[in-house]
Coordinates of C-alpha atoms in Angstrom, one line a residue:
X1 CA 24.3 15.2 5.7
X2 CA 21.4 15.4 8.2
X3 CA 21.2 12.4 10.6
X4 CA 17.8 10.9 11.4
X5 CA 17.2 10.0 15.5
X6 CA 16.4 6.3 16.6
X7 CA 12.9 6.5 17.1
X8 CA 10.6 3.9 15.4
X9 CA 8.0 6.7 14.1
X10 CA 9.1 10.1 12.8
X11 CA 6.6 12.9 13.1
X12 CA 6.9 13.7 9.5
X13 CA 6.2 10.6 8.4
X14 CA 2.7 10.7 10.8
X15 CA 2.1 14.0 9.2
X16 CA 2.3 13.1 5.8
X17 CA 0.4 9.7 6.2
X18 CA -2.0 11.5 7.5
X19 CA -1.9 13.8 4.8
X20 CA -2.5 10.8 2.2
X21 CA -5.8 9.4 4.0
X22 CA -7.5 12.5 4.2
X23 CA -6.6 12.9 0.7
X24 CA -8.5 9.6 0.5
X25 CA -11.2 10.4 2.4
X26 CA -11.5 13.9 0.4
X27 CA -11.7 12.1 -2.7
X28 CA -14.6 9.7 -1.7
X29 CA -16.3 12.2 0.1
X30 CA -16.6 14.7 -2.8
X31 CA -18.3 12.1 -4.8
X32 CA -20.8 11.3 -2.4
X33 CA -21.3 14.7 -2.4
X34 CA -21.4 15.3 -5.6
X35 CA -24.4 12.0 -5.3
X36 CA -26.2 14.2 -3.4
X37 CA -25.9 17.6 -5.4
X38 CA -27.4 15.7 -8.0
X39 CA -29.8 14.5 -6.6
X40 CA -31.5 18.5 -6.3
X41 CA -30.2 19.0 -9.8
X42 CA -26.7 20.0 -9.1
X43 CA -22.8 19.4 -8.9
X44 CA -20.4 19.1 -7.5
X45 CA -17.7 18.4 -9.6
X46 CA -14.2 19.8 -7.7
X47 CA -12.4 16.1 -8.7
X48 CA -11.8 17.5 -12.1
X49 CA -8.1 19.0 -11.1
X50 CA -7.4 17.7 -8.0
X51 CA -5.1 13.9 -8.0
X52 CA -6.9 12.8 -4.5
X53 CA -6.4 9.6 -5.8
X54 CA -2.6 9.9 -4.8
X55 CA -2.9 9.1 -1.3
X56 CA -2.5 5.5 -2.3
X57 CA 0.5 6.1 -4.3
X58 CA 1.6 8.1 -1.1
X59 CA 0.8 5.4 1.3
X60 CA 2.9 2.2 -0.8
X61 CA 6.0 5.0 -1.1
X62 CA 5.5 5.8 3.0
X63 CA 5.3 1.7 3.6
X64 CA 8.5 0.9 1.6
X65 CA 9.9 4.0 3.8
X66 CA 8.8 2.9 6.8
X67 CA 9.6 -1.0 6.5
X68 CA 13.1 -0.1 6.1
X69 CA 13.3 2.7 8.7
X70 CA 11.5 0.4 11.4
X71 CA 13.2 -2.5 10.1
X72 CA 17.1 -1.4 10.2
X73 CA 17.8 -3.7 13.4
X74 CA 16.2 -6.9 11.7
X75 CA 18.5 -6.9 9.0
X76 CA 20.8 -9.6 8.3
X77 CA 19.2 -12.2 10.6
X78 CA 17.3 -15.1 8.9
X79 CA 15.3 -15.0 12.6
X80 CA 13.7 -12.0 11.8
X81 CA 11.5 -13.3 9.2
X82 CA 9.0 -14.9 10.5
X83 CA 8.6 -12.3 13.9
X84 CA 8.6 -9.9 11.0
X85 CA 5.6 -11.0 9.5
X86 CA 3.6 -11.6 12.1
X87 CA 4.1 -8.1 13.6
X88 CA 2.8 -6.9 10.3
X89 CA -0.1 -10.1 10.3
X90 CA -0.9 -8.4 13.8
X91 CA -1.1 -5.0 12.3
X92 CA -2.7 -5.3 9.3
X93 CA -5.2 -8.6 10.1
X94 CA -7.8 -7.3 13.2
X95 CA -9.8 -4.4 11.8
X96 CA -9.6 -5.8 7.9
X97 CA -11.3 -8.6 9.3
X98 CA -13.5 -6.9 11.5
X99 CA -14.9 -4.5 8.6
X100 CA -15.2 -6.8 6.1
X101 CA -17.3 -8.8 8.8
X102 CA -19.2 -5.9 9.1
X103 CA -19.8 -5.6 5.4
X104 CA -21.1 -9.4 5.3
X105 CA -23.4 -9.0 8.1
X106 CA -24.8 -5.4 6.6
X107 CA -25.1 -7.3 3.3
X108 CA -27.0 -10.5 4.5
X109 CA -29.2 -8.2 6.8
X110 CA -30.2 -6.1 4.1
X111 CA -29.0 -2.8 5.8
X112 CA -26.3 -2.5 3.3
X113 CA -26.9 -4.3 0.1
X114 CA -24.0 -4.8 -2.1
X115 CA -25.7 -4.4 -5.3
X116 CA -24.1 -7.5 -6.2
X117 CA -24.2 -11.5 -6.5
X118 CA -23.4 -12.6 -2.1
X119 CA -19.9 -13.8 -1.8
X120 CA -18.6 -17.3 -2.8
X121 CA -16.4 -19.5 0.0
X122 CA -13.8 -19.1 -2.9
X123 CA -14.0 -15.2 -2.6
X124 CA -14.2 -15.0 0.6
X125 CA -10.7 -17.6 1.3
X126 CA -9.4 -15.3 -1.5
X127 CA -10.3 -11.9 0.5
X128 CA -9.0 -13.4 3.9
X129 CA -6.0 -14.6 2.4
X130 CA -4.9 -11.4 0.9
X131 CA -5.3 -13.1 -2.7
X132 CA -6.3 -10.9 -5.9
X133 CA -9.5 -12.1 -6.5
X134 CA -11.8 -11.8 -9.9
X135 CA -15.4 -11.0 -8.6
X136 CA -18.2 -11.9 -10.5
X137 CA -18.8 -8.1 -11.3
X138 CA -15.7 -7.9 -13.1
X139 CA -13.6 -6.5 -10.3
X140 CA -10.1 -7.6 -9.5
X141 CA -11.1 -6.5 -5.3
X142 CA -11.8 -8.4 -2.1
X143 CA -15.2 -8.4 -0.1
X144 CA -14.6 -4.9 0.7
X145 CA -13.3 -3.0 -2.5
X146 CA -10.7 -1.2 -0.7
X147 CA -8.9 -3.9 0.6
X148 CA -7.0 -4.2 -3.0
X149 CA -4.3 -1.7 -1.4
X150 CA -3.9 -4.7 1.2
X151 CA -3.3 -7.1 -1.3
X152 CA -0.3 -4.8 -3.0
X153 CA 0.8 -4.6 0.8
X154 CA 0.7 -7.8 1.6
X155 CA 2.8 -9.1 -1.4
X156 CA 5.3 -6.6 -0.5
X157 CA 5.9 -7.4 3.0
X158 CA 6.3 -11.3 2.0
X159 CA 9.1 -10.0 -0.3
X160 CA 10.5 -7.6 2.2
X161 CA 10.5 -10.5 4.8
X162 CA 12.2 -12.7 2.4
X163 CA 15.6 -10.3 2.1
X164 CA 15.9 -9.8 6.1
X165 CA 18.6 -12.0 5.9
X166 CA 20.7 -9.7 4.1
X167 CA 22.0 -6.4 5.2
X168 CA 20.2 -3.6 4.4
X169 CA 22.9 -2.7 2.2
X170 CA 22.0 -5.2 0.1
X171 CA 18.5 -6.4 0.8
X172 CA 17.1 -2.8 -0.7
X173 CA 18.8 -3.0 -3.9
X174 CA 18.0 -7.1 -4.0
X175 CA 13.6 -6.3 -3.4
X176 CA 14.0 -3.4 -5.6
X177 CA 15.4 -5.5 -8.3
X178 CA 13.0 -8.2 -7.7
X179 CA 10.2 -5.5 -8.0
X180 CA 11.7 -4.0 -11.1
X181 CA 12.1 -7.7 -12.3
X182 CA 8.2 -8.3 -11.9
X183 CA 7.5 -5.6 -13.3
X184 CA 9.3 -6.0 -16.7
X185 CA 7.5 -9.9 -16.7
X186 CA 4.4 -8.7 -16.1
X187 CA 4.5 -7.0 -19.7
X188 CA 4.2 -11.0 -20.9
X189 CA 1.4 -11.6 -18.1
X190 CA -2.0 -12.3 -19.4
X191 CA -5.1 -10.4 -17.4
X192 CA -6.2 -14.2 -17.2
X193 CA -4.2 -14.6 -14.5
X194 CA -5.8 -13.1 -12.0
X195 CA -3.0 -12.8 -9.3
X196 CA 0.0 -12.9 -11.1
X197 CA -1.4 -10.0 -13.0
X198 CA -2.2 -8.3 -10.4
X199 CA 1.0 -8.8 -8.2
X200 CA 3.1 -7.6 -11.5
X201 CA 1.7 -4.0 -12.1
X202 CA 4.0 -1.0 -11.8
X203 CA 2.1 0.1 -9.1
X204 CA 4.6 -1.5 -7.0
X205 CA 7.6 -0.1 -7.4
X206 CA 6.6 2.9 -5.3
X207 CA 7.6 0.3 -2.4
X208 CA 10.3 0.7 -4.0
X209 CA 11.1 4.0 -4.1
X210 CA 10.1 4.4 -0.7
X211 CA 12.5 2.1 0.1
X212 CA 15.7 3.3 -1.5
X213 CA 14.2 6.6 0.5
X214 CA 14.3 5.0 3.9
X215 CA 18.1 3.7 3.1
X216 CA 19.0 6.8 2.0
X217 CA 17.9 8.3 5.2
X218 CA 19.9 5.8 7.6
X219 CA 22.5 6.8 5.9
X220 CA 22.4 10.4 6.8
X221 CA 21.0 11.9 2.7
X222 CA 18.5 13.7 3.0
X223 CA 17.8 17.1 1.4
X224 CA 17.9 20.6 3.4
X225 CA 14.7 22.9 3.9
X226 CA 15.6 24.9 1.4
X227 CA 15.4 22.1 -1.4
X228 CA 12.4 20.5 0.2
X229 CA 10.1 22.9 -0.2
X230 CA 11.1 23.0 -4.0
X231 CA 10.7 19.4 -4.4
X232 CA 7.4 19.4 -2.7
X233 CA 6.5 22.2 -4.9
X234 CA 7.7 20.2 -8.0
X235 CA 5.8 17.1 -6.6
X236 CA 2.4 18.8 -6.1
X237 CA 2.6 20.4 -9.6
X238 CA 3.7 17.5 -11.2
X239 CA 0.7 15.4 -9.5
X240 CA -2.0 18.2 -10.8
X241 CA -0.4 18.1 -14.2
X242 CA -0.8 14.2 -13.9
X243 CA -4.2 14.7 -13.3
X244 CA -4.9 17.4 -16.0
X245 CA -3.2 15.6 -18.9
X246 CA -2.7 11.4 -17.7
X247 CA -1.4 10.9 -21.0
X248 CA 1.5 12.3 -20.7
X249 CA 2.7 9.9 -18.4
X250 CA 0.7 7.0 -19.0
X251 CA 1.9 4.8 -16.3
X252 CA 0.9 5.0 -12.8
X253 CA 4.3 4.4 -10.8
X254 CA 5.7 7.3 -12.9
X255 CA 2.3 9.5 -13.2
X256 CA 1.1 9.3 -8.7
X257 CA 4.3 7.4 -7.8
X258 CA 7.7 9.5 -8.3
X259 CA 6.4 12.9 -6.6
X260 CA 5.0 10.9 -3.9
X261 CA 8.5 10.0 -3.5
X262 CA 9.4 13.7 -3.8
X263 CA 7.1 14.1 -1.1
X264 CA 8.4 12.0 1.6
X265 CA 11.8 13.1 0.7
X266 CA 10.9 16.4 1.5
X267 CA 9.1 15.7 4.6
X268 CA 12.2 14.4 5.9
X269 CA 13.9 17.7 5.6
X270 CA 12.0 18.8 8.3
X271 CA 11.9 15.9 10.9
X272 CA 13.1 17.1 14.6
X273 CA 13.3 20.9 13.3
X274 CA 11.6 21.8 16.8
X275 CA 8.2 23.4 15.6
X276 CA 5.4 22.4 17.2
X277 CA 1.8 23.7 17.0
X278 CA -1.7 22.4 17.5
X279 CA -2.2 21.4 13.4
X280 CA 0.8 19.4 13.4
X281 CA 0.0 17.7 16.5
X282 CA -3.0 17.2 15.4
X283 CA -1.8 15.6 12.2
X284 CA 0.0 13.8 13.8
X285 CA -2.2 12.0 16.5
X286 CA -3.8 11.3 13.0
X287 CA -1.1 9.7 11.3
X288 CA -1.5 7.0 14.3
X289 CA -5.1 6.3 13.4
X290 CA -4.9 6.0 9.1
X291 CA -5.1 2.6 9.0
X292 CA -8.4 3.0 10.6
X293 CA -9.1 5.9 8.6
X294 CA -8.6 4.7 5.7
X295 CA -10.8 0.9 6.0
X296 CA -13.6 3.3 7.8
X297 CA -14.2 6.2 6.4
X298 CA -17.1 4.6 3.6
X299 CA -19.3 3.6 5.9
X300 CA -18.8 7.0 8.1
X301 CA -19.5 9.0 4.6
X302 CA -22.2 6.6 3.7
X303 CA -23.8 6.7 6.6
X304 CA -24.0 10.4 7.1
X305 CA -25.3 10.9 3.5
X306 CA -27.9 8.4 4.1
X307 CA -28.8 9.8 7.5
X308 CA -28.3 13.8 7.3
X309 CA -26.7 13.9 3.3
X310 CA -30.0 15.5 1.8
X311 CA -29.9 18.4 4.8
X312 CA -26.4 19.1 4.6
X313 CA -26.0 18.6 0.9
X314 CA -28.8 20.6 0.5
X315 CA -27.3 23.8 2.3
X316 CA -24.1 22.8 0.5
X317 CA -22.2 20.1 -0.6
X318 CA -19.1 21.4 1.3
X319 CA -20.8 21.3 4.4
X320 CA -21.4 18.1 3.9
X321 CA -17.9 17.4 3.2
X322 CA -16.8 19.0 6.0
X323 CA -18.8 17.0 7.8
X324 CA -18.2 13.6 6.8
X325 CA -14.4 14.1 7.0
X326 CA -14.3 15.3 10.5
X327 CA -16.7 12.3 11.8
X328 CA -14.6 10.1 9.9
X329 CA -11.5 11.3 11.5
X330 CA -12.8 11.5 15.0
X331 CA -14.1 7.9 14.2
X332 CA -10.8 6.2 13.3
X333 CA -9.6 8.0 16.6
X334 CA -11.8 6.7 18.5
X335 CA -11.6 2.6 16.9
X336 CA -7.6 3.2 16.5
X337 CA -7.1 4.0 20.3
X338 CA -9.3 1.4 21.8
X339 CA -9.2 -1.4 19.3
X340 CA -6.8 -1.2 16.9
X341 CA -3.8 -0.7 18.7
X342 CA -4.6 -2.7 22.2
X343 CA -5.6 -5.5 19.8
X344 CA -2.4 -5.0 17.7
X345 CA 0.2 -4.6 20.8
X346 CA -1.9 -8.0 22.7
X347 CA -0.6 -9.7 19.3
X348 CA 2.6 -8.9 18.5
X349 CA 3.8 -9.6 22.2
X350 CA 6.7 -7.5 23.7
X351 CA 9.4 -5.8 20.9
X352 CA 12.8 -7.7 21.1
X353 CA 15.4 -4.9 21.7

């Protein structure tokens, strides 16, 4: 068994959440460009085989993982619960509030219309409380569409908070339970109820998985080299084969979910191996700015195809691409190092030892 150092972040893990949001960003910037290709009476149609769509499955396996794994010393103290959760309020609150401010104030100016009825107090409490919301377009989504991961997030860290008086060695099995219990109610659920509903789709027992992961892990398991790379073969073949034929696995926890799992254990193979070079540093560096990534990438992608999209489409959709995913990355660098995380560290205070 291979033992994991006691560092808070492990390079893999940066790597491979970095991995997910360009995935992300790929997958939203391929059909803008493919909005622009037909505009001149083309395509651009590369989303056929590709499951881009799994970077979100990626990122809830990678949270359960890394609530556990940044967690182990809060275990078994009821006092950790509350600091808990307002580390992860102080994370998670500051830019999803700032963007969907943004949005609001691009939508009542008329610089970025949302081609939809303006927000109701009700919606807007709902978005800002991290409550699934019916909009009156028939969307179960915040203010800012996106933010529905957010919601799955937020649910699971209340949870997650809720068994940090246990020790780990029985608070992962306890949330996974519960999350496998939710999951089996929500069969009887009607769509009626919005949240409930919402809260009780498989999606989230990738937190799950990701957590048994991370426990795993702290307990020295994790697989060598050698099996990693055959797992992360499996995982990528099973995720193209999920995206090829969906009905052969019907259900999205089984279909995006267990090779993302595959994934991360097979990043973890690799953690402190010694190699170094300027793409994995690179990935790294951003793995720290994601969260940014991921909430500003649409308006970095949207504004380039508005601004320069006919241009660059127009001497090829994949310069375009290229494009727009670079600026979107060096943008979430940019708001990550000099908002995001000054804000973040001036509201979670000083970390108890």
């Amino acid at each position: 068994m291979l033992a994991l150092s006691p560092v808070r972040t492990l390079a893999s893990i940066q790597i491979l959440r970095a991995i997910a949001a360009l995935a992300i960003v790929v997958h939203h910037g391929l059909h803008e460009a493919d909005l622009l290709a037909q505009r001149s009476g083309g395509g651009f149609a590369w989303q056929a085989w590709l499951p881009l769509e799994a970077g979100v499955d990626l990122f809830f396996v990678i949270s359960g993982f890394v609530m556990v794994f940044a967690s182990r010393d809060l275990f078994g103290s009821a006092g950790s619960i509350i600091p808990f959760l307002r580390r992860r309020l102080a994370r998670i609150v500051p830019i999803y509030f700032a963007v969907t401010a943004l949005l609001i104030a691009l939508a009542f100016s008329g610089l970025a219309p949302l081609n939809r009825v303006a927000p109701s107090a009700t919606e807007i409490a709902a978005t800002l409380a991290f409550i699934p919301y019916l909009r009156p377009d028939g969307l179960v989504q915040p203010i800012y569409g996106l933010g529905w991961t957010l919601n799955y997030e937020m649910f699971f860290y209340c949870l997650f908070a809720l068994a940090l008086p246990l020790p780990r060695e029985r608070a992962v099995p306890v949330v996974v339970f519960v999350l496998m219990l939710l999951v089996t109610l929500g069969q009887v659920v009607p769509s009626s109820l919005t949240a409930p509903y919402f809260w009780t789709r498989s999606i989230i027992l990738e937190f799950g998985f990701g957590m048994l992961i991370g426990h795993m892990a702290l307990t020295g398991v994790r697989p060598a080299p050698a099996m990693a790379a055959s797992l992360a073969a499996a995982a990528l073949g099973l995720l193209i084969l999920g995206k090829l034929t969906p009905a052969l696995l019907p259900d999205r926890a089984l279909l995006y979910g267990l090779p993302a799992a595959l994934l991360v254990m097979a990043a973890l193979a690799f953690e402190g191996d010694g190699k170094d070079n300027a793409l994995l540093r690179l990935l790294t560096r951003l793995g720290d700015a994601t969260y940014a990534l991921y909430l500003l990438h649409p308006f970095v992608l949207r504004g380039l195809a508005v601004t320069f999209g006919g241009l660059l489409a127009g001497l090829s959709p994949l310069l375009f691409l290229a494009a727009g995913v670079t600026l979107a990355c060096i943008t979430a660098m940019i708001v990550s190092t000099w908002f995001e995380k000054p804000v973040t560290r001036a509201l979670q205070g000083p970390r108890t030892p």
